[in-house]
Tab-separated table of C-alpha atoms in Angstrom:
chain	number	residue	atom	x	y	z
U	280	VAL	CA	-41.580	59.512	37.160
U	281	LYS	CA	-38.594	58.246	35.175
U	282	ILE	CA	-39.210	55.855	32.319
U	283	ALA	CA	-37.184	53.617	30.044
U	284	LEU	CA	-38.779	53.418	26.617
U	285	ILE	CA	-38.186	50.226	24.646
U	286	GLY	CA	-39.453	50.433	21.077
U	287	PHE	CA	-39.386	53.640	19.091
U	288	GLY	CA	-41.790	53.031	16.241
U	289	SER	CA	-44.958	55.049	15.829
U	290	VAL	CA	-46.217	54.282	19.357
U	291	GLY	CA	-42.856	54.972	21.028
U	292	GLN	CA	-42.478	58.235	19.143
U	293	GLY	CA	-46.057	59.160	20.024
U	294	VAL	CA	-45.341	58.628	23.723
U	295	ALA	CA	-42.118	60.655	23.539
U	296	GLU	CA	-43.800	63.439	21.622
U	297	VAL	CA	-46.619	63.795	24.178
U	298	ILE	CA	-44.204	63.691	27.124
U	299	GLY	CA	-42.134	66.402	25.409
U	300	ARG	CA	-45.140	68.561	24.673
U	301	LYS	CA	-47.092	68.320	27.932
U	302	ASP	CA	-45.811	68.955	31.414
U	303	LEU	CA	-46.731	65.604	32.953
U	304	GLY	CA	-43.818	65.099	35.307
U	305	ILE	CA	-42.505	62.214	33.227
U	306	THR	CA	-38.813	61.988	32.281
U	307	ILE	CA	-37.316	59.597	29.747
U	308	THR	CA	-33.954	58.315	30.982
U	309	GLY	CA	-33.425	55.555	28.438
U	310	VAL	CA	-34.683	54.768	24.964
U	311	ALA	CA	-33.968	51.934	22.545
U	312	ASP	CA	-35.165	50.681	19.203
U	313	SER	CA	-34.018	47.747	17.119
U	314	LYS	CA	-30.946	49.641	15.913
U	315	GLY	CA	-29.593	51.310	19.018
U	316	GLY	CA	-30.312	53.324	22.130
U	317	ALA	CA	-29.487	56.203	24.458
U	318	ILE	CA	-29.268	56.666	28.229
U	319	ASP	CA	-29.213	59.852	30.299
U	320	ASN	CA	-30.236	59.497	33.913
U	321	ASN	CA	-30.942	63.220	34.108
U	322	GLY	CA	-33.447	62.935	31.287
U	323	LEU	CA	-32.976	62.677	27.546
U	324	ALA	CA	-33.783	65.678	25.357
U	325	ILE	CA	-36.916	64.478	23.587
U	326	ASP	CA	-36.636	66.694	20.507
U	327	ARG	CA	-33.095	65.389	20.008
U	328	ILE	CA	-34.090	61.711	20.021
U	329	LEU	CA	-37.091	62.388	17.774
U	330	SER	CA	-35.009	64.291	15.216
U	331	ARG	CA	-32.229	61.698	15.326
U	332	LYS	CA	-34.830	58.984	14.684
U	333	SER	CA	-36.207	60.780	11.631
U	334	GLU	CA	-32.731	61.491	10.254
U	335	THR	CA	-30.978	58.176	10.931
U	336	GLN	CA	-33.843	55.701	11.598
U	337	CYS	CA	-32.228	55.115	14.976
U	338	CYS	CA	-33.079	56.899	18.229
U	339	GLY	CA	-29.573	56.693	19.710
U	340	GLU	CA	-26.133	55.117	19.450
U	341	PRO	CA	-25.690	51.790	17.719
U	342	GLY	CA	-24.423	49.272	20.249
U	343	ILE	CA	-26.691	50.341	23.116
U	344	THR	CA	-29.263	47.545	23.452
U	345	PRO	CA	-32.640	47.400	25.187
U	346	MET	CA	-31.077	45.115	27.805
U	347	ASP	CA	-28.351	47.710	28.506
U	348	ILE	CA	-31.070	50.214	29.264
U	349	ILE	CA	-33.240	47.850	31.307
U	350	THR	CA	-30.328	46.842	33.493
U	351	GLY	CA	-28.327	50.078	33.387
U	352	ALA	CA	-30.561	53.125	33.336
U	353	ASP	CA	-32.176	54.813	36.332
U	354	TYR	CA	-35.956	54.483	35.872
U	355	ASP	CA	-39.168	53.753	37.771
U	356	ALA	CA	-41.194	52.206	34.957
U	357	LEU	CA	-40.375	50.282	31.809
U	358	VAL	CA	-42.515	51.357	28.856
U	359	GLU	CA	-42.397	48.416	26.460
U	360	VAL	CA	-43.839	49.304	23.056
U	361	SER	CA	-41.936	47.070	20.648
U	362	PRO	CA	-43.870	45.220	17.900
U	363	THR	CA	-46.152	42.346	18.943
U	364	ASN	CA	-45.044	38.785	18.422
U	365	ALA	CA	-48.177	36.701	18.944
U	366	ASP	CA	-46.321	33.359	18.903
U	367	THR	CA	-43.558	33.854	21.434
U	368	GLY	CA	-44.100	37.333	22.888
U	369	GLU	CA	-40.365	37.859	22.483
U	370	PRO	CA	-38.201	39.783	22.885
U	371	ALA	CA	-40.676	41.866	24.900
U	372	LEU	CA	-41.390	39.063	27.363
U	373	THR	CA	-37.716	38.866	28.366
U	374	TYR	CA	-37.523	42.653	28.766
U	375	ILE	CA	-40.623	42.721	30.943
U	376	ARG	CA	-39.416	39.894	33.204
U	377	LYS	CA	-36.014	41.525	33.576
U	378	ALA	CA	-37.465	44.921	34.488
U	379	MET	CA	-39.828	43.364	37.043
U	380	ASP	CA	-36.995	41.380	38.604
U	381	GLN	CA	-35.310	44.735	39.197
U	382	LYS	CA	-38.479	45.950	40.924
U	383	ARG	CA	-39.525	48.274	38.141
U	384	HIS	CA	-43.140	48.875	37.128
U	385	VAL	CA	-44.068	47.834	33.599
U	386	VAL	CA	-46.390	49.567	31.136
U	387	THR	CA	-46.808	47.931	27.741
U	388	SER	CA	-48.826	48.183	24.556
U	389	ASN	CA	-47.495	44.789	23.498
U	390	LYS	CA	-50.236	42.170	23.269
U	391	GLY	CA	-47.933	39.146	22.848
U	392	PRO	CA	-46.534	38.897	26.392
U	393	ILE	CA	-49.877	39.698	28.069
U	394	ALA	CA	-51.816	37.160	26.015
U	395	LEU	CA	-49.176	34.423	26.347
U	396	ALA	CA	-47.930	34.769	29.895
U	397	TYR	CA	-50.563	36.671	31.841
U	398	ARG	CA	-50.583	34.460	34.955
U	399	GLU	CA	-46.837	34.329	35.195
U	400	LEU	CA	-46.359	38.079	34.709
U	401	ARG	CA	-49.144	38.853	37.157
U	402	SER	CA	-47.605	36.730	39.893
U	403	ARG	CA	-44.132	38.022	39.144
U	404	ALA	CA	-45.413	41.590	39.479
U	405	ALA	CA	-47.075	40.695	42.785
U	406	ALA	CA	-43.924	38.997	44.092
U	407	GLN	CA	-41.798	42.013	43.178
U	408	GLN	CA	-44.489	44.440	44.391
U	409	VAL	CA	-44.573	46.302	41.101
U	410	GLN	CA	-47.396	47.297	38.789
U	411	LEU	CA	-48.077	45.657	35.441
U	412	ARG	CA	-50.329	47.795	33.265
U	413	TYR	CA	-51.325	47.298	29.643
U	414	GLU	CA	-54.214	49.666	28.900
U	415	ALA	CA	-52.985	50.214	25.333
U	416	THR	CA	-53.265	46.537	24.366
U	417	VAL	CA	-57.055	46.566	23.938
U	418	CYS	CA	-59.134	49.165	22.091
U	419	GLY	CA	-56.328	51.751	21.936
U	420	ALA	CA	-57.541	54.983	23.433
U	421	VAL	CA	-60.489	53.490	25.360
U	422	PRO	CA	-59.501	53.190	29.049
U	423	ILE	CA	-61.181	49.820	29.422
U	424	PHE	CA	-58.908	48.322	32.086
U	425	HIS	CA	-58.986	51.398	34.293
U	426	THR	CA	-62.758	51.296	33.985
U	427	LEU	CA	-62.913	47.592	34.828
U	428	ASP	CA	-60.428	47.844	37.715
U	429	HIS	CA	-61.734	50.998	39.320
U	430	GLY	CA	-64.892	52.506	37.866
U	431	LEU	CA	-66.635	49.119	37.800
U	432	GLY	CA	-64.649	47.762	40.729
U	433	GLY	CA	-67.520	46.147	42.635
U	434	ASN	CA	-69.286	44.723	39.611
U	435	THR	CA	-69.361	41.154	38.370
U	436	ILE	CA	-68.739	41.229	34.630
U	437	GLN	CA	-71.120	38.751	32.989
U	438	SER	CA	-70.159	39.171	29.359
U	439	ILE	CA	-67.912	41.146	27.027
U	440	HIS	CA	-68.728	41.866	23.401
U	441	GLY	CA	-66.401	43.963	21.303
U	442	VAL	CA	-65.529	45.359	17.920
U	443	MET	CA	-61.804	45.429	18.577
U	444	ASN	CA	-60.095	45.496	15.196
U	445	GLY	CA	-60.178	48.688	13.163
U	446	THR	CA	-59.029	47.006	9.932
U	447	CYS	CA	-61.920	44.522	9.943
U	448	ASN	CA	-64.418	47.155	10.963
U	449	TYR	CA	-63.313	49.437	8.166
U	450	ILE	CA	-63.608	46.648	5.582
U	451	LEU	CA	-67.079	45.602	6.792
U	452	SER	CA	-68.319	49.203	7.011
U	453	ARG	CA	-67.272	49.762	3.407
U	454	MET	CA	-68.756	46.494	2.163
U	455	ALA	CA	-72.054	47.420	3.816
U	456	ALA	CA	-72.112	51.059	2.702
U	457	GLU	CA	-70.861	50.714	-0.869
U	458	GLY	CA	-71.501	47.081	-1.781
U	459	LEU	CA	-67.761	46.540	-2.258
U	460	THR	CA	-66.325	43.038	-2.395
U	461	TYR	CA	-64.017	41.968	0.398
U	462	ASP	CA	-61.006	42.337	-1.915
U	463	GLN	CA	-61.980	45.836	-3.018
U	464	ALA	CA	-62.527	46.990	0.559
U	465	LEU	CA	-59.193	45.474	1.609
U	466	ILE	CA	-57.340	47.311	-1.166
U	467	GLU	CA	-58.980	50.547	-0.083
U	468	ALA	CA	-58.027	49.911	3.552
U	469	ARG	CA	-54.417	49.307	2.518
U	470	GLU	CA	-54.282	52.504	0.486
U	471	LEU	CA	-55.465	54.460	3.504
U	472	GLY	CA	-52.946	52.769	5.776
U	473	TYR	CA	-55.642	50.910	7.746
U	474	ALA	CA	-54.430	47.459	6.711
U	475	GLU	CA	-50.991	45.845	6.742
U	476	ALA	CA	-49.363	44.528	3.573
U	477	ASP	CA	-50.074	41.088	5.049
U	478	PRO	CA	-53.509	41.520	6.632
U	479	THR	CA	-53.824	37.886	7.827
U	480	TYR	CA	-53.431	38.676	11.503
U	481	ASP	CA	-56.292	41.184	11.384
U	482	VAL	CA	-58.775	39.695	8.904
U	483	LYS	CA	-58.518	36.128	10.220
U	484	GLY	CA	-59.627	37.408	13.627
U	485	ILE	CA	-56.358	36.620	15.423
U	486	ASP	CA	-55.814	40.178	16.651
U	487	THR	CA	-59.349	40.300	18.043
U	488	ALA	CA	-58.873	36.895	19.683
U	489	ILE	CA	-55.685	38.046	21.427
U	490	LYS	CA	-57.494	41.087	22.815
U	491	LEU	CA	-60.363	38.893	23.958
U	492	VAL	CA	-57.924	36.606	25.788
U	493	ILE	CA	-56.337	39.604	27.522
U	494	LEU	CA	-59.743	40.924	28.590
U	495	ALA	CA	-61.038	37.558	29.810
U	496	ASN	CA	-57.873	36.755	31.751
U	497	THR	CA	-57.884	40.166	33.386
U	498	VAL	CA	-61.565	40.333	34.223
U	499	TRP	CA	-62.053	36.758	35.416
U	500	GLY	CA	-58.511	35.834	36.447
U	501	LEU	CA	-58.384	33.038	33.883
U	502	ASP	CA	-55.379	31.500	32.180
U	503	MET	CA	-56.657	31.370	28.611
U	504	THR	CA	-54.534	31.541	25.484
U	505	LEU	CA	-55.236	32.049	21.808
U	506	HIS	CA	-55.854	28.293	21.458
U	507	ASP	CA	-58.906	28.550	23.706
U	508	VAL	CA	-60.673	30.915	21.318
U	509	ASN	CA	-63.012	29.712	18.583
U	510	ILE	CA	-61.981	31.986	15.679
U	511	THR	CA	-63.592	32.776	12.321
U	512	GLY	CA	-62.324	35.681	10.208
U	513	ILE	CA	-64.058	37.996	7.770
U	514	ASP	CA	-62.207	37.058	4.564
U	515	GLN	CA	-64.943	34.716	3.269
U	516	LEU	CA	-67.739	37.272	3.516
U	517	THR	CA	-69.538	38.266	0.327
U	518	PRO	CA	-71.228	41.578	-0.540
U	519	ASP	CA	-74.472	39.568	-0.758
U	520	ALA	CA	-74.104	38.549	2.880
U	521	LEU	CA	-73.931	42.197	3.905
U	522	ARG	CA	-76.853	43.035	1.649
U	523	LEU	CA	-79.062	40.221	2.977
U	524	ALA	CA	-78.346	41.399	6.513
U	525	GLU	CA	-78.987	45.055	5.635
U	526	GLU	CA	-82.357	44.128	4.108
U	527	GLN	CA	-83.510	43.239	7.610
U	528	ASN	CA	-82.040	46.365	9.225
U	529	HIS	CA	-79.032	44.447	10.416
U	530	THR	CA	-75.401	44.446	9.368
U	531	ILE	CA	-72.353	42.215	9.892
U	532	ARG	CA	-69.443	42.979	12.208
U	533	LEU	CA	-66.523	40.968	13.537
U	534	ILE	CA	-67.417	40.433	17.188
U	535	GLY	CA	-65.229	39.161	19.998
U	536	GLU	CA	-67.472	37.496	22.565
U	537	ALA	CA	-66.658	36.269	26.065
U	538	ILE	CA	-69.378	34.840	28.310
U	539	TYR	CA	-68.488	34.139	31.899
U	540	HIS	CA	-71.001	31.442	32.841
U	541	THR	CA	-70.316	29.264	29.799
U	542	GLY	CA	-66.606	30.017	29.485
U	543	LEU	CA	-67.159	30.765	25.801
U	544	LEU	CA	-64.493	32.745	23.947
U	545	ARG	CA	-65.431	33.313	20.353
U	546	VAL	CA	-64.441	35.615	17.497
U	547	SER	CA	-66.727	35.522	14.481
U	548	PRO	CA	-68.576	37.692	11.990
U	549	ARG	CA	-72.071	38.192	13.376
U	550	ILE	CA	-75.367	39.557	12.163
U	551	ILE	CA	-76.142	42.505	14.417
U	552	LYS	CA	-78.892	45.132	14.566
U	553	ARG	CA	-77.798	48.279	12.807
U	554	ASP	CA	-78.796	50.408	15.784
U	555	ASP	CA	-76.810	48.329	18.290
U	556	PRO	CA	-74.279	50.593	20.033
U	557	LEU	CA	-71.528	48.152	19.000
U	558	VAL	CA	-72.110	49.027	15.353
U	559	VAL	CA	-69.538	51.755	14.781
U	560	ASP	CA	-68.184	52.887	11.450
U	561	GLY	CA	-64.720	53.012	9.973
U	562	THR	CA	-61.765	52.103	12.155
U	563	LEU	CA	-63.500	52.836	15.464
U	564	ASN	CA	-63.591	50.250	18.229
U	565	ALA	CA	-66.479	49.555	20.604
U	566	ILE	CA	-66.931	47.320	23.590
U	567	THR	CA	-70.076	46.376	25.514
U	568	LEU	CA	-69.864	45.048	29.055
U	569	LYS	CA	-72.765	43.396	30.802
U	570	THR	CA	-72.458	43.810	34.533
U	571	ASP	CA	-74.577	42.917	37.563
U	572	LEU	CA	-74.666	46.384	39.120
U	573	ALA	CA	-74.092	48.916	36.362
U	574	GLY	CA	-76.122	47.057	33.739
U	575	GLU	CA	-74.925	47.334	30.196
U	576	LEU	CA	-72.238	49.824	29.183
U	577	THR	CA	-70.728	50.499	25.784
U	578	PHE	CA	-67.459	52.327	25.199
U	579	VAL	CA	-66.515	53.680	21.797
U	580	GLY	CA	-63.187	55.152	20.709
U	581	LYS	CA	-60.192	54.996	18.466
U	582	GLY	CA	-58.472	51.639	18.534
U	583	ALA	CA	-55.164	52.645	16.999
U	584	GLY	CA	-52.993	55.625	16.129
U	585	SER	CA	-49.794	56.761	17.783
U	586	THR	CA	-51.285	59.597	19.851
U	587	GLU	CA	-54.334	57.557	20.852
U	588	THR	CA	-52.144	54.665	21.974
U	589	ALA	CA	-49.845	57.120	23.767
U	590	SER	CA	-52.925	58.357	25.646
U	591	ALA	CA	-53.463	54.883	27.106
U	592	ILE	CA	-49.787	54.426	27.987
U	593	ILE	CA	-49.537	57.811	29.638
U	594	GLY	CA	-52.737	57.110	31.589
U	595	ASP	CA	-51.036	54.007	32.988
U	596	LEU	CA	-47.914	55.990	33.851
U	597	ILE	CA	-49.871	58.716	35.625
U	598	PHE	CA	-51.704	56.033	37.593
U	599	ILE	CA	-48.395	54.499	38.660
U	600	ARG	CA	-46.973	57.911	39.485
U	601	ASP	CA	-49.959	58.837	41.642
U	602	CYS	CA	-50.362	55.517	43.415
U	603	TYR	CA	-46.999	53.822	43.597
U	604	ALA	CA	-43.906	55.726	42.484
U	605	ASN	CA	-41.788	57.562	44.997
U	606	GLY	CA	-40.952	61.096	43.966
U	607	ALA	CA	-41.607	62.245	40.424
I	231	MET	CA	-108.334	31.232	22.299
I	232	LYS	CA	-112.061	30.876	22.217
I	233	LEU	CA	-113.978	32.211	25.184
I	234	GLU	CA	-117.580	31.800	26.238
I	235	MET	CA	-119.194	34.400	28.483
I	236	LYS	CA	-122.555	35.699	29.659
I	237	ASP	CA	-124.270	37.930	27.166
I	238	THR	CA	-124.665	40.920	29.484
I	239	PRO	CA	-123.448	44.493	29.102
I	240	GLY	CA	-119.851	45.068	30.163
I	241	GLN	CA	-119.003	41.381	30.085
I	242	LEU	CA	-116.614	41.675	27.164
I	243	VAL	CA	-114.546	44.316	28.917
I	244	THR	CA	-114.494	42.169	32.049
I	245	ALA	CA	-113.246	39.274	29.991
I	246	LEU	CA	-110.510	41.174	28.232
I	247	LYS	CA	-109.131	43.043	31.202
I	248	PRO	CA	-107.330	40.007	32.693
I	249	ILE	CA	-105.316	39.724	29.475
I	250	SER	CA	-103.659	43.077	29.964
I	251	ASP	CA	-103.384	42.377	33.712
I	252	VAL	CA	-101.019	39.480	32.997
I	253	GLY	CA	-99.015	41.408	30.423
I	254	GLY	CA	-100.657	39.959	27.325
I	255	ASN	CA	-101.022	41.805	24.073
I	256	ILE	CA	-104.351	41.521	22.228
I	257	ILE	CA	-103.832	41.154	18.510
I	258	ALA	CA	-107.409	40.542	17.299
I	259	ILE	CA	-110.912	39.963	18.657
I	260	VAL	CA	-113.741	38.181	16.831
I	261	HIS	CA	-117.062	38.599	18.555
I	262	GLN	CA	-120.001	36.706	17.123
I	263	ARG	CA	-123.064	34.820	18.179
I	264	ASP	CA	-122.897	31.166	17.428
I	265	PRO	CA	-126.350	29.613	16.854
I	266	SER	CA	-125.229	26.386	18.470
I	267	THR	CA	-124.483	27.950	21.840
I	268	PRO	CA	-127.153	28.724	24.460
I	269	SER	CA	-128.731	32.093	23.836
I	270	ASP	CA	-127.661	33.686	27.101
I	271	THR	CA	-123.953	33.368	26.311
I	272	ILE	CA	-121.725	34.609	23.530
I	273	ASP	CA	-118.506	33.296	22.068
I	274	VAL	CA	-115.471	35.493	21.608
I	275	GLN	CA	-112.279	34.527	19.861
I	276	VAL	CA	-109.208	36.375	20.968
I	277	VAL	CA	-105.781	36.271	19.359
I	278	LEU	CA	-103.151	37.327	21.832
I	279	ASP	CA	-99.466	37.318	22.475
I	280	LEU	CA	-98.554	36.141	25.957
I	281	ALA	CA	-95.518	34.658	27.678
I	282	GLU	CA	-96.229	30.971	28.118
I	283	LYS	CA	-95.524	31.025	31.836
I	284	ARG	CA	-98.285	33.618	32.408
I	285	LEU	CA	-100.969	31.480	30.770
I	286	ASN	CA	-102.047	29.795	34.023
I	287	ASP	CA	-102.407	33.179	35.735
I	288	LEU	CA	-104.692	34.260	32.926
I	289	LEU	CA	-106.791	31.110	33.153
I	290	ASP	CA	-107.212	31.635	36.929
I	291	LEU	CA	-108.400	35.195	36.365
I	292	PHE	CA	-110.892	34.059	33.721
I	293	LYS	CA	-112.273	31.463	36.101
I	294	ARG	CA	-112.838	34.096	38.781
I	295	HIS	CA	-114.726	36.268	36.301
I	296	ASP	CA	-116.959	33.420	35.124
I	297	VAL	CA	-115.412	33.421	31.686
I	298	HIS	CA	-115.289	29.943	30.281
I	299	VAL	CA	-112.341	29.100	28.051
I	300	GLN	CA	-113.527	26.724	25.366
I	301	ARG	CA	-110.344	26.243	23.434
I	302	ILE	CA	-106.721	27.361	23.459
I	303	GLY	CA	-104.774	27.125	20.249
I	304	LYS	CA	-101.091	27.827	20.174
I	305	GLU	CA	-98.786	28.767	17.352
I	306	ARG	CA	-96.081	26.299	18.210
I	307	LEU	CA	-93.111	27.701	16.332
I	308	ILE	CA	-92.944	31.314	17.389
I	309	HIS	CA	-89.178	31.680	17.682
I	310	LYS	CA	-87.509	32.842	14.508
I	311	ARG	CA	-83.863	33.312	13.732
I	312	SER	CA	-82.199	34.322	10.463
I	313	LEU	CA	-78.673	33.232	9.657
I	314	ILE	CA	-76.486	33.780	6.617
I	315	MET	CA	-74.688	30.943	4.860
I	316	ILE	CA	-71.793	31.428	2.446
I	317	GLY	CA	-70.281	28.682	0.302
I	318	HIS	CA	-71.245	26.092	-2.276
I	319	ILE	CA	-74.698	25.806	-0.794
I	320	MET	CA	-76.477	24.256	-3.770
I	321	HIS	CA	-73.803	21.760	-4.751
I	322	THR	CA	-73.401	20.437	-1.244
I	323	ASP	CA	-76.983	19.160	-1.318
I	324	LEU	CA	-79.138	22.021	-0.136
I	325	SER	CA	-82.184	19.814	0.326
I	326	ASP	CA	-80.196	17.630	2.691
I	327	THR	CA	-79.122	20.702	4.670
I	328	VAL	CA	-82.729	21.865	5.013
I	329	ASP	CA	-83.973	18.332	5.727
I	330	GLN	CA	-81.618	17.907	8.620
I	331	ILE	CA	-83.325	20.823	10.366
I	332	ASP	CA	-86.860	19.862	9.311
I	333	ARG	CA	-86.402	16.250	10.431
I	334	THR	CA	-85.618	17.268	14.009
I	335	GLY	CA	-89.281	17.698	14.853
I	336	TYR	CA	-88.461	20.720	17.009
I	337	ALA	CA	-87.434	23.223	14.343
I	338	GLU	CA	-87.986	23.913	10.692
I	339	VAL	CA	-86.661	26.065	7.899
I	340	SER	CA	-89.351	28.606	7.048
I	341	GLU	CA	-87.558	30.792	4.519
I	342	LEU	CA	-84.530	30.660	2.274
I	343	HIS	CA	-83.266	33.538	0.193
I	344	MET	CA	-80.324	32.597	-1.993
I	345	VAL	CA	-78.048	34.643	-4.268
I	346	MET	CA	-75.783	32.908	-6.773
I	347	PRO	CA	-73.492	35.508	-8.377
I	348	ALA	CA	-71.670	33.202	-10.827
I	349	ILE	CA	-71.062	29.545	-11.539
I	350	HIS	CA	-68.248	28.122	-9.366
I	351	GLU	CA	-68.361	31.122	-7.062
I	352	PRO	CA	-69.669	30.775	-3.531
I	353	SER	CA	-73.323	31.629	-3.115
I	354	THR	CA	-74.902	33.405	-0.180
I	355	ALA	CA	-78.185	32.555	1.477
I	356	ARG	CA	-80.275	33.908	4.313
I	357	ILE	CA	-81.983	31.028	6.064
I	358	THR	CA	-84.775	31.529	8.592
I	359	ILE	CA	-85.434	28.842	11.159
I	360	LYS	CA	-88.529	28.586	13.357
I	361	SER	CA	-88.764	26.740	16.633
I	362	ALA	CA	-91.007	26.531	19.672
I	363	ASN	CA	-88.532	27.967	22.127
I	364	GLU	CA	-85.053	29.320	22.652
I	365	ALA	CA	-83.503	26.013	23.678
I	366	ASP	CA	-84.771	24.238	20.560
I	367	MET	CA	-83.525	27.129	18.457
I	368	ASN	CA	-80.064	26.823	19.931
I	369	ARG	CA	-80.080	23.078	19.193
I	370	ALA	CA	-81.161	23.724	15.605
I	371	VAL	CA	-78.466	26.362	15.100
I	372	GLU	CA	-75.865	24.012	16.549
I	373	LEU	CA	-77.024	21.351	14.088
I	374	LEU	CA	-76.854	23.769	11.156
I	375	ARG	CA	-73.392	24.836	12.289
I	376	ASN	CA	-72.179	21.222	12.291
I	377	VAL	CA	-73.756	20.315	8.965
I	378	SER	CA	-72.336	23.470	7.373
I	379	HIS	CA	-68.903	22.833	8.817
I	380	ARG	CA	-68.834	19.403	7.135
I	381	LYS	CA	-69.891	21.011	3.855
I	382	ASP	CA	-67.359	23.814	4.175
I	383	ILE	CA	-70.088	26.442	4.399
I	384	LEU	CA	-69.559	29.514	6.585
I	385	VAL	CA	-72.493	30.322	8.853
I	386	VAL	CA	-72.863	33.885	10.112
I	387	GLU	CA	-75.017	33.814	13.218
I	388	PRO	CA	-76.886	36.718	14.724
I	389	LEU	CA	-75.632	38.294	17.905
I	390	GLU	CA	-78.629	37.541	20.100
I	391	GLU	CA	-79.672	40.030	22.699
I	392	ILE	CA	-76.635	40.466	24.900
I	393	ALA	CA	-78.883	40.137	27.939
């Protein structure tokens, strides 16, 4: 399978590195970041683009844009891994539409376009008879969409509960374990690289809400957006709150909750039994599905990291290769 | 509940068996002779935990075994839920907050554990509400949520059984 890779930050480099290291039958014919790009329809040399990126901060030649690659390179699937814009989804949304219009499959880790324009992208993919896959958008390494689409194919999903933001989970784990204040735990998370300089998007629950929207739209074919989610973040929580919960063998976690029969979409800190399978420590993610046939299932795994995210993207690519792409 | 049965050997076991047959859990048994009752019967008081919808099944079984039920007492508020509140709980009229729940008639605040770290800083409280059933509890929590929202208090609710 030939891919065009748009975005060459930690996720893009992770994808390239894995493709270079493992013999997966995947060739990169185009790559672009915000500064430039490169095209070679016979396959780019991955070690070259990785070393150029680390030396010059740019993966290719200045002047070659993502659009040049999307319209000019020879590829089967667009891998769109540029940074998320939760407000507009751009420029990724434009790239995805353009690739689909040229009958190319799309694999993305970008939450913005999927949360904002799910219905439209879904119908565009159907009209163009291409695949749209976005395993990496929710819970990083956990193959939740493959599981929902295939493993749990005949099930009705009744509810989804998830710990889907590693930053928040790290902060709450530390507040519970060490009695830290929210501010202390946030500083620690930043020092370890688990929190952004501006943590708003994570700690206010927006990131979790976006993932919840993506899950709900996918599972139930809805057309929800961020505005349909009732959101409360974790930044007002006190060490006493954690302690009062712990006294009763409970703890507090930021939970994304979607209930089918009430249409409820909610992100809020919740008191939860300490032995609940959703209670994971550190930056781990967990998700519990309640289904009619399989009962309750909980999946736990790493929610971020370049190799973990690459795992999800490559899983999507292999699926497309095996089921849809001609040749490889 | 208070039961009256014939004072013959094996009768107590006969009387208690239906309780486990309908899925009840016996918590305590008080077995004593009451001078005011006829001498060929005895009174037994049983404390048990039983789903409300199985009560009629139990009463039918008792009837068939000639066990007379004299009295059924129920603990009305058996549903309990603890929530955590964070904010200026005291200075936004705590007694009003509690009153709003207590005045409903279907739920009441049974416990409040409050921590006030420093003046002007938000305090944290664990509040326990009791109600007769799940639906009333949900109404009470909804009420607390609304009252707290007006008072700028954050309420952390428990994740109820996912089922």
